[in-house]
Coordinates of C-alpha atoms in Angstrom, one line a residue:
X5 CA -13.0 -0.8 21.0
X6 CA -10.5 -2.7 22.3
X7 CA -10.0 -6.4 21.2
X8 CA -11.2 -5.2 17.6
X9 CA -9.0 -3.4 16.4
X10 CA -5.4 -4.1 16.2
X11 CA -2.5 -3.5 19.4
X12 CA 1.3 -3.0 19.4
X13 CA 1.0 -6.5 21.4
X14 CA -0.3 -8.2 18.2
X15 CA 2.7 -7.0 16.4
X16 CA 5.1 -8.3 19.3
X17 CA 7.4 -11.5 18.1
X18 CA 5.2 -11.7 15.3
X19 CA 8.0 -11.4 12.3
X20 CA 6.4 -9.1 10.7
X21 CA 6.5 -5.0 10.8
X22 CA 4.2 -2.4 11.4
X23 CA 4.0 -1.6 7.4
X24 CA 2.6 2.1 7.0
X25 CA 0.0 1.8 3.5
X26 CA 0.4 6.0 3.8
X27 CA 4.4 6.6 4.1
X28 CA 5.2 8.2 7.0
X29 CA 7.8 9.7 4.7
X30 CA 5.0 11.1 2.4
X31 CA 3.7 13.2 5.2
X32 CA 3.9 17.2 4.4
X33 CA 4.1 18.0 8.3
X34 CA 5.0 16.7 11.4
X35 CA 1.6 16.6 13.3
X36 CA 0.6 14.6 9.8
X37 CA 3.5 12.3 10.2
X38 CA 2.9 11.4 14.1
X39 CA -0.4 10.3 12.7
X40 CA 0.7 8.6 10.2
X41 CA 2.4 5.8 12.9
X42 CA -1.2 5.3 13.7
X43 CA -2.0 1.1 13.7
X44 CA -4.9 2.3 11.3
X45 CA -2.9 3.2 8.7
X46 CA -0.6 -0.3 8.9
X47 CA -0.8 -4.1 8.2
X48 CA 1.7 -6.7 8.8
X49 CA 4.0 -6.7 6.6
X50 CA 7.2 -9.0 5.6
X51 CA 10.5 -7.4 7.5
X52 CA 13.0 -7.9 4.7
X53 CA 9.8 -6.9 2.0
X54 CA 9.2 -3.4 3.9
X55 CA 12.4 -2.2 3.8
X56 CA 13.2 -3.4 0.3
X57 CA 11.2 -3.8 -2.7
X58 CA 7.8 -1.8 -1.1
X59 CA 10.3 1.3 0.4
X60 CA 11.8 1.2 -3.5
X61 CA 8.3 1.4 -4.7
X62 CA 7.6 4.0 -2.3
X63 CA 10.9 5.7 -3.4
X64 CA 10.2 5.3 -7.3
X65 CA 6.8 6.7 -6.2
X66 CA 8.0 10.3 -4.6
X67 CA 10.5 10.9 -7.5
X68 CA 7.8 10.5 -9.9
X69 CA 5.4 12.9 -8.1
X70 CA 8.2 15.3 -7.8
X71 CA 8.8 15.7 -11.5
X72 CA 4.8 15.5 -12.2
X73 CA 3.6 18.2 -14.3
X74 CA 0.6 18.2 -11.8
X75 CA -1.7 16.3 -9.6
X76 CA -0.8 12.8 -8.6
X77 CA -3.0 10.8 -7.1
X78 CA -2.1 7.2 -5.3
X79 CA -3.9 4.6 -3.3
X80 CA -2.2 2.3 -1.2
X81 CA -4.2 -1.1 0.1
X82 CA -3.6 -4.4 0.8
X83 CA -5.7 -7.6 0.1
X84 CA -6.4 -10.2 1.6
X85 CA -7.3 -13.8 0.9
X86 CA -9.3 -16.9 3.0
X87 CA -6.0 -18.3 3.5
X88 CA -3.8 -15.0 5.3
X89 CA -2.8 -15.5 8.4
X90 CA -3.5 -14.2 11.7
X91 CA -1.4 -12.6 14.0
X92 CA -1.5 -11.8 18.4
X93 CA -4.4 -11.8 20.3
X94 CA -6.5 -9.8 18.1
X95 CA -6.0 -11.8 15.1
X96 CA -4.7 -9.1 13.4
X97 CA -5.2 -10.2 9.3
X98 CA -1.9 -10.4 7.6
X99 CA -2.3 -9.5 3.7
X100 CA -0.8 -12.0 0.8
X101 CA -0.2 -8.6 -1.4
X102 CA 0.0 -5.1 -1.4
X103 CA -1.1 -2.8 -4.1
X104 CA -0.1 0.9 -4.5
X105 CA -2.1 2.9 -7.4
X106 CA -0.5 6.3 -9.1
X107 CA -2.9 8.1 -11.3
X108 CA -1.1 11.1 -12.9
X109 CA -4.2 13.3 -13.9
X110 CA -2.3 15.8 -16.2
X111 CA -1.2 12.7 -18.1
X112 CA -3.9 11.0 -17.5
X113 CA -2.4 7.6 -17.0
X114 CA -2.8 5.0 -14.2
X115 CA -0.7 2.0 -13.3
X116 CA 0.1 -0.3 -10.5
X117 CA 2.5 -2.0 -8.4
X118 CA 1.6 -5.7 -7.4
X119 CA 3.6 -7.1 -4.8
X120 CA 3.5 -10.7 -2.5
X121 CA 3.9 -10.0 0.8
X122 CA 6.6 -12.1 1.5
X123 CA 10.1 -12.7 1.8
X124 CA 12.1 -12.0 -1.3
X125 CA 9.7 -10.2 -3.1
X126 CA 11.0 -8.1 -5.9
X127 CA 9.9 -4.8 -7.7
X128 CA 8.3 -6.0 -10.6
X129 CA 6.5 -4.4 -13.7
X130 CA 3.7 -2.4 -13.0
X131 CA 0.7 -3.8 -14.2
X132 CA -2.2 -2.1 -15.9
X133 CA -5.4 0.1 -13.5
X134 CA -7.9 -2.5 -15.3
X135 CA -5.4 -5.3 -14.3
X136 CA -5.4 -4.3 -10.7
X137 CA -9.1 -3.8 -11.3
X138 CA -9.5 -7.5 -11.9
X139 CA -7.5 -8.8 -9.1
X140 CA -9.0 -6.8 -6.5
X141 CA -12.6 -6.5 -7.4
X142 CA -12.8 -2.9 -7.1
X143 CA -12.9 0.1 -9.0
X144 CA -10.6 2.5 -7.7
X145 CA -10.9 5.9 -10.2
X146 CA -14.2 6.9 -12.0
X147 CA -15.5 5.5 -14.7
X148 CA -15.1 9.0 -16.3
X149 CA -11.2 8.9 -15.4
X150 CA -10.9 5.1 -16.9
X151 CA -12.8 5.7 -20.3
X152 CA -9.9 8.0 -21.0
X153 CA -7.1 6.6 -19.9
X154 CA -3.5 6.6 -22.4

């Protein structure tokens, strides 16, 4: 319903974009990409951090699943803390850092990237799935999956 979820209006003179957590550049068809501009699948996201250290994750991301010798699987999220801000009328939650998760499951390895979102934000080392599994709270692959891990 209205006035619980998030509106273009929020986004409005906020400084911050309309960050997609599924790339609209990831999408395999065009009906899937319309619906990928859908608010659900965005948070407010730094400007200058959208378009450059998360789109060269995002980039490093594709290339790798390109030359995958099979299934590649990634989750995208942000998180939150008491202290994120708010944005517009709906009070639209801004995140402090973004995550994206690639599990190659012919390799069976995992990692993550960790980034602030915030102005000048650079790509960083990914850190371990049991990292990222500490920081968030949640487990993200099954327990099968993490026991066996490289």
């Amino acid at each position: 319903p209205r006035g619980e979820r998030a509106e273009l209006e929020d986004y409005k003179r906020s400084g911050y974009s309309r960050g997609h957590m599924a790339p609209a550049g990831d999408m395999p068809t065009p009906t899937a990409m319309a619906q990928s501009f859908s608010l659900a699948n965005m948070v407010p996201q730094d400007i200058q951090h959208n378009g450059g250290a998360w789109a060269k994750i995002e980039q490093d991301t594709r290339r790798y699943i390109r030359r995958a010798k099979g299934d590649v699987f990634v989750i995208t999220g942000p998180v939150f803390t008491p202290e994120s801000p708010r944005i517009g009328n709906n009070g639209v939650g801004v995140p402090a850092y973004l995550f994206k998760l690639v599990y190659d499951q012919h390799d069976n390895r995992a990692w993550a990237h960790w980034q602030e979102n915030r102005e000048g934000e650079r790509v960083g080392r990914p850190i371990t799935y049991e990292e990222l599994v500490k920081r968030t709270g949640v487990e993200f692959l099954p327990r099968l999956v993490v026991s066996q891990l490289n």
